[in-house]
Amino acid sequence: MTDQTLVRIDPADDDGIATVTIDRQEKLNALNPEVIDELGRAFEALRHDETLRGVILTGAGEKAFVAGADIGVLAKMTPTSGVAVSRQGQEVMRAIETFPRPVLAAVGGFALGGGCELALACHLRIASENAVFGLPEVGLGIVPGYGGTVRLARLVGLGRAIELTLTGRKFDAATAQSLGLVSEVVPREELAERARGFMRAITRNGPVAVSLAMEAIYQALDSSTEEALRHEAALFGILASTDDMREGMQAFLEKRRPTFRGK
Ligand code: COA
């Protein structure tokens, strides 16, 4: 990973939490093909880390999470390259959405266009008070191309998604929280610490159970109710074979904290 210059990885700490930081501050962390490529490679590398329990994804600097796809690149696109640009971004967002460990977006400023879509692809989001969200693409004569037309409606409901996408209007962190788009809003200087605390509340739980809970919830989005319930039951059965299940229940009965090993 020595050639990662725009996306930094801080490997898993003692709590199993890694941090991925997009660092292209002079362009407010805008997503050009190199950033997208490095982002994909960062998550691919983390996928193989057995000590990993969760990932915090954030943007470098005080101003932006990610201010969007790189408009300089988009301005030159042709019909053919436009499809490729969209697909490249979609694939990385999908790799994050299907990542086996929880990914929390810590949004510390602008999360516009592709930046908002990136946050939507994460499993969880918290924001600082100065964060600004929005899908302004229609104002540029395009549509959201990194999954925003799919994921925003799932998260905030059809009516608000249509309104926000068609107006392209920006909205603040408090509005994002009222829409259910972020779980918490904190002062900018507390964002990094709060992100860790938020993630620790997840990583202290059984890691296999956390992964399979995510799998069940996401798979249910694309399944019939009956299929989803059968899948849930199958995962419930799989968990009965884990050491973690025995440890979790034994610890409860012995009135102590469980020590999960992810097995
Ligand atoms: N793509 C490419 N470059 C971008 C960018 C993007 N999405 N967002 C910001 N930048 C660049 C600016 O061009 C500027 O570069 P320069 O210094 O070389 O001119 C630099 O980042 C700083 O941005 P600037 O506009 O000067 O900061 P600001 O505080 O005045 O405004 C924003 C911040 C986010 C409101 C403004 O940059 C903006 O509207 N960006 C585009 C947002 C957008 O439409 N995103 C969706 C794209 S699909």
PDB file of C-alpha atoms and ligand atoms in Angstrom:
ATOM      1  CA  MET A   1       0.000   0.000   0.000  1.00  0.00           C
ATOM      2  CA  THR A   2       3.013   2.310  -0.353  1.00  0.00           C
ATOM      3  CA  ASP A   3       1.526   4.111  -3.369  1.00  0.00           C
ATOM      4  CA  GLN A   4      -1.539   5.293  -1.416  1.00  0.00           C
ATOM      5  CA  THR A   5      -1.014   9.065  -1.508  1.00  0.00           C
ATOM      6  CA  LEU A   6      -4.590  10.358  -1.527  1.00  0.00           C
ATOM      7  CA  VAL A   7      -6.238   7.832   0.784  1.00  0.00           C
ATOM      8  CA  ARG A   8      -4.545   7.056   4.086  1.00  0.00           C
ATOM      9  CA  ILE A   9      -5.126   3.965   6.200  1.00  0.00           C
ATOM     10  CA  ASP A  10      -4.554   3.955   9.941  1.00  0.00           C
ATOM     11  CA  PRO A  11      -4.568   0.234  10.700  1.00  0.00           C
ATOM     12  CA  ALA A  12      -6.795  -1.410  13.281  1.00  0.00           C
ATOM     13  CA  ASP A  13      -6.068  -0.245  16.849  1.00  0.00           C
ATOM     14  CA  ASP A  14      -6.498  -2.267  20.055  1.00  0.00           C
ATOM     15  CA  ASP A  15     -10.285  -2.062  19.635  1.00  0.00           C
ATOM     16  CA  GLY A  16     -10.006  -3.354  16.052  1.00  0.00           C
ATOM     17  CA  ILE A  17     -10.986   0.045  14.592  1.00  0.00           C
ATOM     18  CA  ALA A  18      -9.174   1.250  11.441  1.00  0.00           C
ATOM     19  CA  THR A  19      -9.489   4.746   9.983  1.00  0.00           C
ATOM     20  CA  VAL A  20      -9.504   5.552   6.272  1.00  0.00           C
ATOM     21  CA  THR A  21      -8.885   9.229   5.447  1.00  0.00           C
ATOM     22  CA  ILE A  22      -9.404  10.812   2.031  1.00  0.00           C
ATOM     23  CA  ASP A  23      -6.741  13.498   1.768  1.00  0.00           C
ATOM     24  CA  ARG A  24      -6.938  15.774  -1.238  1.00  0.00           C
ATOM     25  CA  GLN A  25      -7.514  18.911   0.750  1.00  0.00           C
ATOM     26  CA  GLU A  26      -6.672  21.462  -1.970  1.00  0.00           C
ATOM     27  CA  LYS A  27      -9.775  20.229  -3.856  1.00  0.00           C
ATOM     28  CA  LEU A  28     -11.888  19.641  -0.740  1.00  0.00           C
ATOM     29  CA  ASN A  29     -11.229  15.890  -1.080  1.00  0.00           C
ATOM     30  CA  ALA A  30     -13.093  15.722  -4.412  1.00  0.00           C
ATOM     31  CA  LEU A  31     -13.215  12.249  -5.910  1.00  0.00           C
ATOM     32  CA  ASN A  32     -11.113  11.977  -9.055  1.00  0.00           C
ATOM     33  CA  PRO A  33     -10.353   8.546 -10.584  1.00  0.00           C
ATOM     34  CA  GLU A  34      -7.132   8.247  -8.541  1.00  0.00           C
ATOM     35  CA  VAL A  35      -8.954   8.855  -5.233  1.00  0.00           C
ATOM     36  CA  ILE A  36     -11.674   6.387  -6.186  1.00  0.00           C
ATOM     37  CA  ASP A  37      -9.055   3.817  -7.127  1.00  0.00           C
ATOM     38  CA  GLU A  38      -7.122   4.274  -3.869  1.00  0.00           C
ATOM     39  CA  LEU A  39     -10.342   4.137  -1.862  1.00  0.00           C
ATOM     40  CA  GLY A  40     -11.221   0.815  -3.461  1.00  0.00           C
ATOM     41  CA  ARG A  41      -7.743  -0.551  -2.788  1.00  0.00           C
ATOM     42  CA  ALA A  42      -7.856   0.627   0.836  1.00  0.00           C
ATOM     43  CA  PHE A  43     -11.043  -1.308   1.548  1.00  0.00           C
ATOM     44  CA  GLU A  44      -9.728  -4.319  -0.378  1.00  0.00           C
ATOM     45  CA  ALA A  45      -6.615  -4.344   1.829  1.00  0.00           C
ATOM     46  CA  LEU A  46      -8.662  -3.974   5.027  1.00  0.00           C
ATOM     47  CA  ARG A  47     -10.919  -6.871   3.999  1.00  0.00           C
ATOM     48  CA  HIS A  48      -8.044  -9.266   4.708  1.00  0.00           C
ATOM     49  CA  ASP A  49      -7.298  -7.945   8.220  1.00  0.00           C
ATOM     50  CA  GLU A  50      -8.592 -10.523  10.684  1.00  0.00           C
ATOM     51  CA  THR A  51      -8.185  -8.192  13.662  1.00  0.00           C
ATOM     52  CA  LEU A  52     -10.496  -5.602  12.065  1.00  0.00           C
ATOM     53  CA  ARG A  53     -13.850  -4.949  13.776  1.00  0.00           C
ATOM     54  CA  GLY A  54     -14.911  -1.676  12.137  1.00  0.00           C
ATOM     55  CA  VAL A  55     -13.789   1.200   9.905  1.00  0.00           C
ATOM     56  CA  ILE A  56     -14.154   4.958  10.282  1.00  0.00           C
ATOM     57  CA  LEU A  57     -14.135   6.777   6.934  1.00  0.00           C
ATOM     58  CA  THR A  58     -13.411  10.491   7.008  1.00  0.00           C
ATOM     59  CA  GLY A  59     -11.999  13.423   5.044  1.00  0.00           C
ATOM     60  CA  ALA A  60      -8.802  15.314   5.854  1.00  0.00           C
ATOM     61  CA  GLY A  61      -8.947  18.963   6.882  1.00  0.00           C
ATOM     62  CA  GLU A  62     -11.566  21.022   8.676  1.00  0.00           C
ATOM     63  CA  LYS A  63     -13.696  21.921   5.673  1.00  0.00           C
ATOM     64  CA  ALA A  64     -14.816  18.837   3.832  1.00  0.00           C
ATOM     65  CA  PHE A  65     -15.688  15.182   4.069  1.00  0.00           C
ATOM     66  CA  VAL A  66     -15.792  15.028   0.260  1.00  0.00           C
ATOM     67  CA  ALA A  67     -17.058  17.934  -1.893  1.00  0.00           C
ATOM     68  CA  GLY A  68     -18.192  15.621  -4.683  1.00  0.00           C
ATOM     69  CA  ALA A  69     -16.962  13.897  -7.762  1.00  0.00           C
ATOM     70  CA  ASP A  70     -14.240  15.953  -9.466  1.00  0.00           C
ATOM     71  CA  ILE A  71     -16.115  18.397 -11.685  1.00  0.00           C
ATOM     72  CA  GLY A  72     -12.971  19.028 -13.744  1.00  0.00           C
ATOM     73  CA  VAL A  73     -13.016  15.359 -14.753  1.00  0.00           C
ATOM     74  CA  LEU A  74     -16.797  15.224 -15.238  1.00  0.00           C
ATOM     75  CA  ALA A  75     -16.683  18.262 -17.525  1.00  0.00           C
ATOM     76  CA  LYS A  76     -14.667  16.262 -20.088  1.00  0.00           C
ATOM     77  CA  MET A  77     -16.797  13.137 -20.125  1.00  0.00           C
ATOM     78  CA  THR A  78     -18.270  11.568 -23.226  1.00  0.00           C
ATOM     79  CA  PRO A  79     -21.248   9.183 -23.232  1.00  0.00           C
ATOM     80  CA  THR A  80     -18.853   6.229 -23.062  1.00  0.00           C
ATOM     81  CA  SER A  81     -16.505   7.589 -20.419  1.00  0.00           C
ATOM     82  CA  GLY A  82     -19.515   8.856 -18.419  1.00  0.00           C
ATOM     83  CA  VAL A  83     -20.755   5.310 -17.968  1.00  0.00           C
ATOM     84  CA  ALA A  84     -17.246   4.201 -16.962  1.00  0.00           C
ATOM     85  CA  VAL A  85     -16.865   7.063 -14.439  1.00  0.00           C
ATOM     86  CA  SER A  86     -20.205   6.183 -12.877  1.00  0.00           C
ATOM     87  CA  ARG A  87     -19.484   2.458 -12.781  1.00  0.00           C
ATOM     88  CA  GLN A  88     -16.022   2.946 -11.258  1.00  0.00           C
ATOM     89  CA  GLY A  89     -17.525   4.984  -8.423  1.00  0.00           C
ATOM     90  CA  GLN A  90     -20.503   2.678  -8.000  1.00  0.00           C
ATOM     91  CA  GLU A  91     -18.243  -0.366  -7.664  1.00  0.00           C
ATOM     92  CA  VAL A  92     -16.220   1.207  -4.867  1.00  0.00           C
ATOM     93  CA  MET A  93     -19.364   2.417  -3.055  1.00  0.00           C
ATOM     94  CA  ARG A  94     -20.806  -1.086  -3.375  1.00  0.00           C
ATOM     95  CA  ALA A  95     -17.586  -2.602  -1.991  1.00  0.00           C
ATOM     96  CA  ILE A  96     -18.023  -0.346   1.036  1.00  0.00           C
ATOM     97  CA  GLU A  97     -21.724  -1.186   1.382  1.00  0.00           C
ATOM     98  CA  THR A  98     -20.973  -4.916   1.253  1.00  0.00           C
ATOM     99  CA  PHE A  99     -17.879  -4.624   3.464  1.00  0.00           C
ATOM    100  CA  PRO A 100     -18.169  -7.339   6.132  1.00  0.00           C
ATOM    101  CA  ARG A 101     -17.412  -4.978   9.027  1.00  0.00           C
ATOM    102  CA  PRO A 102     -19.360  -1.821   9.887  1.00  0.00           C
ATOM    103  CA  VAL A 103     -18.162   1.342   8.158  1.00  0.00           C
ATOM    104  CA  LEU A 104     -18.972   4.671   9.831  1.00  0.00           C
ATOM    105  CA  ALA A 105     -18.725   7.925   7.868  1.00  0.00           C
ATOM    106  CA  ALA A 106     -17.467  10.743  10.104  1.00  0.00           C
ATOM    107  CA  VAL A 107     -18.622  13.779   8.120  1.00  0.00           C
ATOM    108  CA  GLY A 108     -16.722  16.903   9.162  1.00  0.00           C
ATOM    109  CA  GLY A 109     -17.766  19.410   6.506  1.00  0.00           C
ATOM    110  CA  PHE A 110     -19.056  19.350   2.928  1.00  0.00           C
ATOM    111  CA  ALA A 111     -20.604  16.047   1.835  1.00  0.00           C
ATOM    112  CA  LEU A 112     -21.916  17.038  -1.560  1.00  0.00           C
ATOM    113  CA  GLY A 113     -22.717  14.976  -4.647  1.00  0.00           C
ATOM    114  CA  GLY A 114     -20.382  11.992  -4.699  1.00  0.00           C
ATOM    115  CA  GLY A 115     -19.381  12.834  -1.117  1.00  0.00           C
ATOM    116  CA  CYS A 116     -22.963  12.547   0.039  1.00  0.00           C
ATOM    117  CA  GLU A 117     -23.295   9.325  -1.977  1.00  0.00           C
ATOM    118  CA  LEU A 118     -20.146   7.971  -0.339  1.00  0.00           C
ATOM    119  CA  ALA A 119     -21.614   8.667   3.095  1.00  0.00           C
ATOM    120  CA  LEU A 120     -24.845   6.973   2.005  1.00  0.00           C
ATOM    121  CA  ALA A 121     -22.893   3.851   1.010  1.00  0.00           C
ATOM    122  CA  CYS A 122     -21.471   3.588   4.547  1.00  0.00           C
ATOM    123  CA  HIS A 123     -23.461   1.650   7.142  1.00  0.00           C
ATOM    124  CA  LEU A 124     -23.507   4.495   9.668  1.00  0.00           C
ATOM    125  CA  ARG A 125     -23.020   8.267   9.624  1.00  0.00           C
ATOM    126  CA  ILE A 126     -22.294  10.935  12.199  1.00  0.00           C
ATOM    127  CA  ALA A 127     -21.613  14.585  11.390  1.00  0.00           C
ATOM    128  CA  SER A 128     -20.081  17.716  12.830  1.00  0.00           C
ATOM    129  CA  GLU A 129     -22.191  20.836  13.316  1.00  0.00           C
ATOM    130  CA  ASN A 130     -20.585  22.501  10.291  1.00  0.00           C
ATOM    131  CA  ALA A 131     -21.392  19.615   7.919  1.00  0.00           C
ATOM    132  CA  VAL A 132     -23.309  20.420   4.741  1.00  0.00           C
ATOM    133  CA  PHE A 133     -25.049  17.727   2.732  1.00  0.00           C
ATOM    134  CA  GLY A 134     -26.668  17.742  -0.675  1.00  0.00           C
ATOM    135  CA  LEU A 135     -27.014  16.172  -4.092  1.00  0.00           C
ATOM    136  CA  PRO A 136     -26.497  19.236  -6.337  1.00  0.00           C
ATOM    137  CA  GLU A 137     -25.960  17.200  -9.542  1.00  0.00           C
ATOM    138  CA  VAL A 138     -29.091  18.378 -11.405  1.00  0.00           C
ATOM    139  CA  GLY A 139     -27.702  21.906 -11.175  1.00  0.00           C
ATOM    140  CA  LEU A 140     -24.741  20.652 -13.228  1.00  0.00           C
ATOM    141  CA  GLY A 141     -27.010  18.955 -15.742  1.00  0.00           C
ATOM    142  CA  ILE A 142     -26.345  15.406 -14.513  1.00  0.00           C
ATOM    143  CA  VAL A 143     -27.900  12.946 -12.066  1.00  0.00           C
ATOM    144  CA  PRO A 144     -26.221  11.458  -8.985  1.00  0.00           C
ATOM    145  CA  GLY A 145     -24.080   8.681 -10.461  1.00  0.00           C
ATOM    146  CA  TYR A 146     -22.582   6.891  -7.465  1.00  0.00           C
ATOM    147  CA  GLY A 147     -25.759   5.254  -6.173  1.00  0.00           C
ATOM    148  CA  GLY A 148     -27.478   8.361  -4.786  1.00  0.00           C
ATOM    149  CA  THR A 149     -30.669   7.762  -6.746  1.00  0.00           C
ATOM    150  CA  VAL A 150     -30.902   4.345  -5.102  1.00  0.00           C
ATOM    151  CA  ARG A 151     -29.666   4.836  -1.540  1.00  0.00           C
ATOM    152  CA  LEU A 152     -31.099   8.214  -0.535  1.00  0.00           C
ATOM    153  CA  ALA A 153     -34.708   7.067  -0.959  1.00  0.00           C
ATOM    154  CA  ARG A 154     -34.001   3.910   1.034  1.00  0.00           C
ATOM    155  CA  LEU A 155     -32.627   5.965   3.887  1.00  0.00           C
ATOM    156  CA  VAL A 156     -34.909   9.006   4.067  1.00  0.00           C
ATOM    157  CA  GLY A 157     -37.983   7.866   2.124  1.00  0.00           C
ATOM    158  CA  LEU A 158     -39.160   8.541  -1.415  1.00  0.00           C
ATOM    159  CA  GLY A 159     -40.740  11.952  -0.865  1.00  0.00           C
ATOM    160  CA  ARG A 160     -37.730  13.603   0.756  1.00  0.00           C
ATOM    161  CA  ALA A 161     -35.321  11.895  -1.661  1.00  0.00           C
ATOM    162  CA  ILE A 162     -37.220  13.241  -4.682  1.00  0.00           C
ATOM    163  CA  GLU A 163     -37.375  16.710  -3.113  1.00  0.00           C
ATOM    164  CA  LEU A 164     -33.669  16.827  -2.245  1.00  0.00           C
ATOM    165  CA  THR A 165     -32.528  15.351  -5.574  1.00  0.00           C
ATOM    166  CA  LEU A 166     -34.691  17.533  -7.809  1.00  0.00           C
ATOM    167  CA  THR A 167     -34.003  20.792  -5.970  1.00  0.00           C
ATOM    168  CA  GLY A 168     -30.338  19.913  -5.428  1.00  0.00           C
ATOM    169  CA  ARG A 169     -30.502  22.053  -2.318  1.00  0.00           C
ATOM    170  CA  LYS A 170     -27.862  21.853   0.373  1.00  0.00           C
ATOM    171  CA  PHE A 171     -28.917  21.082   3.940  1.00  0.00           C
ATOM    172  CA  ASP A 172     -27.206  21.299   7.287  1.00  0.00           C
ATOM    173  CA  ALA A 173     -26.284  18.645   9.847  1.00  0.00           C
ATOM    174  CA  ALA A 174     -29.368  19.237  12.013  1.00  0.00           C
ATOM    175  CA  THR A 175     -31.607  18.673   8.983  1.00  0.00           C
ATOM    176  CA  ALA A 176     -29.623  15.566   8.083  1.00  0.00           C
ATOM    177  CA  GLN A 177     -30.237  14.250  11.588  1.00  0.00           C
ATOM    178  CA  SER A 178     -33.957  15.017  11.446  1.00  0.00           C
ATOM    179  CA  LEU A 179     -34.108  13.073   8.155  1.00  0.00           C
ATOM    180  CA  GLY A 180     -32.387  10.069   9.741  1.00  0.00           C
ATOM    181  CA  LEU A 181     -29.413  10.533   7.430  1.00  0.00           C
ATOM    182  CA  VAL A 182     -26.994  10.929  10.349  1.00  0.00           C
ATOM    183  CA  SER A 183     -27.247   9.412  13.809  1.00  0.00           C
ATOM    184  CA  GLU A 184     -25.527  12.186  15.754  1.00  0.00           C
ATOM    185  CA  VAL A 185     -24.279  15.752  15.350  1.00  0.00           C
ATOM    186  CA  VAL A 186     -21.286  16.877  17.412  1.00  0.00           C
ATOM    187  CA  PRO A 187     -18.940  19.879  17.552  1.00  0.00           C
ATOM    188  CA  ARG A 188     -16.209  19.670  14.852  1.00  0.00           C
ATOM    189  CA  GLU A 189     -13.404  19.236  17.375  1.00  0.00           C
ATOM    190  CA  GLU A 190     -15.172  16.247  18.953  1.00  0.00           C
ATOM    191  CA  LEU A 191     -15.928  14.392  15.715  1.00  0.00           C
ATOM    192  CA  ALA A 192     -12.939  12.030  15.630  1.00  0.00           C
ATOM    193  CA  GLU A 193     -13.281  11.007  19.282  1.00  0.00           C
ATOM    194  CA  ARG A 194     -17.045  10.587  19.024  1.00  0.00           C
ATOM    195  CA  ALA A 195     -16.622   8.458  15.891  1.00  0.00           C
ATOM    196  CA  ARG A 196     -14.375   6.119  17.866  1.00  0.00           C
ATOM    197  CA  GLY A 197     -16.806   6.015  20.787  1.00  0.00           C
ATOM    198  CA  PHE A 198     -19.676   5.304  18.425  1.00  0.00           C
ATOM    199  CA  MET A 199     -17.742   2.492  16.785  1.00  0.00           C
ATOM    200  CA  ARG A 200     -16.619   1.064  20.136  1.00  0.00           C
ATOM    201  CA  ALA A 201     -20.274   0.631  21.117  1.00  0.00           C
ATOM    202  CA  ILE A 202     -20.494  -1.732  18.145  1.00  0.00           C
ATOM    203  CA  THR A 203     -17.117  -3.467  18.331  1.00  0.00           C
ATOM    204  CA  ARG A 204     -17.660  -4.606  21.914  1.00  0.00           C
ATOM    205  CA  ASN A 205     -20.467  -6.841  20.611  1.00  0.00           C
ATOM    206  CA  GLY A 206     -20.007 -10.239  19.007  1.00  0.00           C
ATOM    207  CA  PRO A 207     -18.165  -9.564  15.721  1.00  0.00           C
ATOM    208  CA  VAL A 208     -19.744 -12.455  13.814  1.00  0.00           C
ATOM    209  CA  ALA A 209     -23.187 -11.412  15.024  1.00  0.00           C
ATOM    210  CA  VAL A 210     -22.542  -7.805  13.956  1.00  0.00           C
ATOM    211  CA  SER A 211     -21.460  -8.920  10.465  1.00  0.00           C
ATOM    212  CA  LEU A 212     -24.382 -11.274  10.010  1.00  0.00           C
ATOM    213  CA  ALA A 213     -26.883  -8.691  11.299  1.00  0.00           C
ATOM    214  CA  MET A 214     -25.671  -6.324   8.567  1.00  0.00           C
ATOM    215  CA  GLU A 215     -25.883  -9.096   5.990  1.00  0.00           C
ATOM    216  CA  ALA A 216     -29.474  -9.895   7.014  1.00  0.00           C
ATOM    217  CA  ILE A 217     -30.618  -6.275   6.941  1.00  0.00           C
ATOM    218  CA  TYR A 218     -29.053  -5.456   3.558  1.00  0.00           C
ATOM    219  CA  GLN A 219     -30.140  -8.705   1.930  1.00  0.00           C
ATOM    220  CA  ALA A 220     -33.710  -8.089   3.091  1.00  0.00           C
ATOM    221  CA  LEU A 221     -33.753  -4.893   0.999  1.00  0.00           C
ATOM    222  CA  ASP A 222     -33.510  -7.006  -2.162  1.00  0.00           C
ATOM    223  CA  SER A 223     -35.651  -9.985  -1.101  1.00  0.00           C
ATOM    224  CA  SER A 224     -39.265 -10.911  -0.524  1.00  0.00           C
ATOM    225  CA  THR A 225     -40.397 -10.941   3.118  1.00  0.00           C
ATOM    226  CA  GLU A 226     -40.483 -14.741   3.135  1.00  0.00           C
ATOM    227  CA  GLU A 227     -36.981 -15.076   1.643  1.00  0.00           C
ATOM    228  CA  ALA A 228     -35.630 -12.508   4.073  1.00  0.00           C
ATOM    229  CA  LEU A 229     -37.152 -14.278   7.073  1.00  0.00           C
ATOM    230  CA  ARG A 230     -35.728 -17.626   5.971  1.00  0.00           C
ATOM    231  CA  HIS A 231     -32.322 -16.004   5.546  1.00  0.00           C
ATOM    232  CA  GLU A 232     -32.561 -14.479   9.018  1.00  0.00           C
ATOM    233  CA  ALA A 233     -33.420 -17.891  10.479  1.00  0.00           C
ATOM    234  CA  ALA A 234     -30.459 -19.498   8.676  1.00  0.00           C
ATOM    235  CA  LEU A 235     -28.073 -16.886  10.074  1.00  0.00           C
ATOM    236  CA  PHE A 236     -29.634 -17.356  13.514  1.00  0.00           C
ATOM    237  CA  GLY A 237     -28.798 -21.050  13.210  1.00  0.00           C
ATOM    238  CA  ILE A 238     -25.236 -20.371  12.033  1.00  0.00           C
ATOM    239  CA  LEU A 239     -24.607 -18.175  15.060  1.00  0.00           C
ATOM    240  CA  ALA A 240     -25.616 -21.041  17.348  1.00  0.00           C
ATOM    241  CA  SER A 241     -22.436 -22.784  16.163  1.00  0.00           C
ATOM    242  CA  THR A 242     -20.122 -19.988  17.301  1.00  0.00           C
ATOM    243  CA  ASP A 243     -17.959 -19.746  20.397  1.00  0.00           C
ATOM    244  CA  ASP A 244     -19.109 -16.130  20.594  1.00  0.00           C
ATOM    245  CA  MET A 245     -22.716 -17.173  21.173  1.00  0.00           C
ATOM    246  CA  ARG A 246     -21.721 -19.469  24.023  1.00  0.00           C
ATOM    247  CA  GLU A 247     -19.481 -16.780  25.498  1.00  0.00           C
ATOM    248  CA  GLY A 248     -22.137 -14.066  25.214  1.00  0.00           C
ATOM    249  CA  MET A 249     -24.784 -16.108  26.968  1.00  0.00           C
ATOM    250  CA  GLN A 250     -22.414 -17.586  29.556  1.00  0.00           C
ATOM    251  CA  ALA A 251     -21.188 -14.098  30.417  1.00  0.00           C
ATOM    252  CA  PHE A 252     -24.755 -12.928  30.936  1.00  0.00           C
ATOM    253  CA  LEU A 253     -25.493 -15.852  33.240  1.00  0.00           C
ATOM    254  CA  GLU A 254     -22.255 -15.248  35.169  1.00  0.00           C
ATOM    255  CA  LYS A 255     -22.949 -11.488  35.363  1.00  0.00           C
ATOM    256  CA  ARG A 256     -19.687 -10.500  33.675  1.00  0.00           C
ATOM    257  CA  ARG A 257     -18.647  -8.810  30.423  1.00  0.00           C
ATOM    258  CA  PRO A 258     -18.205 -11.188  27.483  1.00  0.00           C
ATOM    259  CA  THR A 259     -14.850 -11.606  25.742  1.00  0.00           C
ATOM    260  CA  PHE A 260     -15.631 -12.231  22.091  1.00  0.00           C
ATOM    261  CA  ARG A 261     -13.066 -13.775  19.756  1.00  0.00           C
ATOM    262  CA  GLY A 262     -14.961 -13.510  16.489  1.00  0.00           C
ATOM    263  CA  LYS A 263     -15.278 -17.285  16.153  1.00  0.00           C
TER     264      LYS A 263
HETATM  265  N1  COA B   1     -14.658  18.973  -8.012  1.00  0.00           N
HETATM  266  C1  COA B   1     -13.492  19.570  -8.319  1.00  0.00           C
HETATM  267  N2  COA B   1     -12.955  20.559  -7.577  1.00  0.00           N
HETATM  268  C2  COA B   1     -13.643  20.953  -6.498  1.00  0.00           C
HETATM  269  C3  COA B   1     -14.868  20.376  -6.127  1.00  0.00           C
HETATM  270  C4  COA B   1     -15.375  19.326  -6.931  1.00  0.00           C
HETATM  271  N3  COA B   1     -16.512  18.692  -6.661  1.00  0.00           N
HETATM  272  N4  COA B   1     -15.315  20.991  -5.002  1.00  0.00           N
HETATM  273  C5  COA B   1     -14.392  21.914  -4.684  1.00  0.00           C
HETATM  274  N5  COA B   1     -13.384  21.906  -5.573  1.00  0.00           N
HETATM  275  C6  COA B   1     -12.183  22.732  -5.626  1.00  0.00           C
HETATM  276  C7  COA B   1     -12.479  24.158  -6.089  1.00  0.00           C
HETATM  277  O1  COA B   1     -12.536  24.206  -7.504  1.00  0.00           O
HETATM  278  C8  COA B   1     -11.282  24.885  -5.515  1.00  0.00           C
HETATM  279  O2  COA B   1     -10.162  24.621  -6.312  1.00  0.00           O
HETATM  280  P1  COA B   1      -9.177  25.849  -6.756  1.00  0.00           P
HETATM  281  O3  COA B   1      -8.664  26.397  -5.452  1.00  0.00           O
HETATM  282  O4  COA B   1      -8.137  25.172  -7.572  1.00  0.00           O
HETATM  283  O5  COA B   1     -10.038  26.831  -7.500  1.00  0.00           O
HETATM  284  C9  COA B   1     -11.062  24.184  -4.179  1.00  0.00           C
HETATM  285  O6  COA B   1     -11.680  22.898  -4.312  1.00  0.00           O
HETATM  286  C10 COA B   1     -11.683  24.909  -2.992  1.00  0.00           C
HETATM  287  O7  COA B   1     -13.057  25.093  -3.290  1.00  0.00           O
HETATM  288  P2  COA B   1     -13.788  26.525  -3.229  1.00  0.00           P
HETATM  289  O8  COA B   1     -14.959  26.478  -4.162  1.00  0.00           O
HETATM  290  O9  COA B   1     -12.796  27.619  -3.429  1.00  0.00           O
HETATM  291  O10 COA B   1     -14.276  26.537  -1.716  1.00  0.00           O
HETATM  292  P3  COA B   1     -15.534  27.311  -1.128  1.00  0.00           P
HETATM  293  O11 COA B   1     -15.415  27.192   0.351  1.00  0.00           O
HETATM  294  O12 COA B   1     -15.666  28.663  -1.708  1.00  0.00           O
HETATM  295  O13 COA B   1     -16.811  26.467  -1.621  1.00  0.00           O
HETATM  296  C11 COA B   1     -18.090  24.443  -2.004  1.00  0.00           C
HETATM  297  C12 COA B   1     -16.983  25.141  -1.184  1.00  0.00           C
HETATM  298  C13 COA B   1     -18.093  22.977  -1.591  1.00  0.00           C
HETATM  299  C14 COA B   1     -19.445  25.068  -1.729  1.00  0.00           C
HETATM  300  C15 COA B   1     -17.745  24.589  -3.501  1.00  0.00           C
HETATM  301  O14 COA B   1     -16.390  24.184  -3.709  1.00  0.00           O
HETATM  302  C16 COA B   1     -18.607  23.736  -4.396  1.00  0.00           C
HETATM  303  O15 COA B   1     -19.746  24.098  -4.667  1.00  0.00           O
HETATM  304  N6  COA B   1     -18.075  22.596  -4.877  1.00  0.00           N
HETATM  305  C17 COA B   1     -18.779  21.736  -5.785  1.00  0.00           C
HETATM  306  C18 COA B   1     -19.821  20.924  -5.058  1.00  0.00           C
HETATM  307  C19 COA B   1     -20.585  20.047  -6.029  1.00  0.00           C
HETATM  308  O16 COA B   1     -21.331  20.508  -6.868  1.00  0.00           O
HETATM  309  N7  COA B   1     -20.387  18.728  -5.881  1.00  0.00           N
HETATM  310  C20 COA B   1     -21.057  17.757  -6.682  1.00  0.00           C
HETATM  311  C21 COA B   1     -20.252  17.372  -7.852  1.00  0.00           C
HETATM  312  S1  COA B   1     -21.091  16.130  -8.817  1.00  0.00           S
END
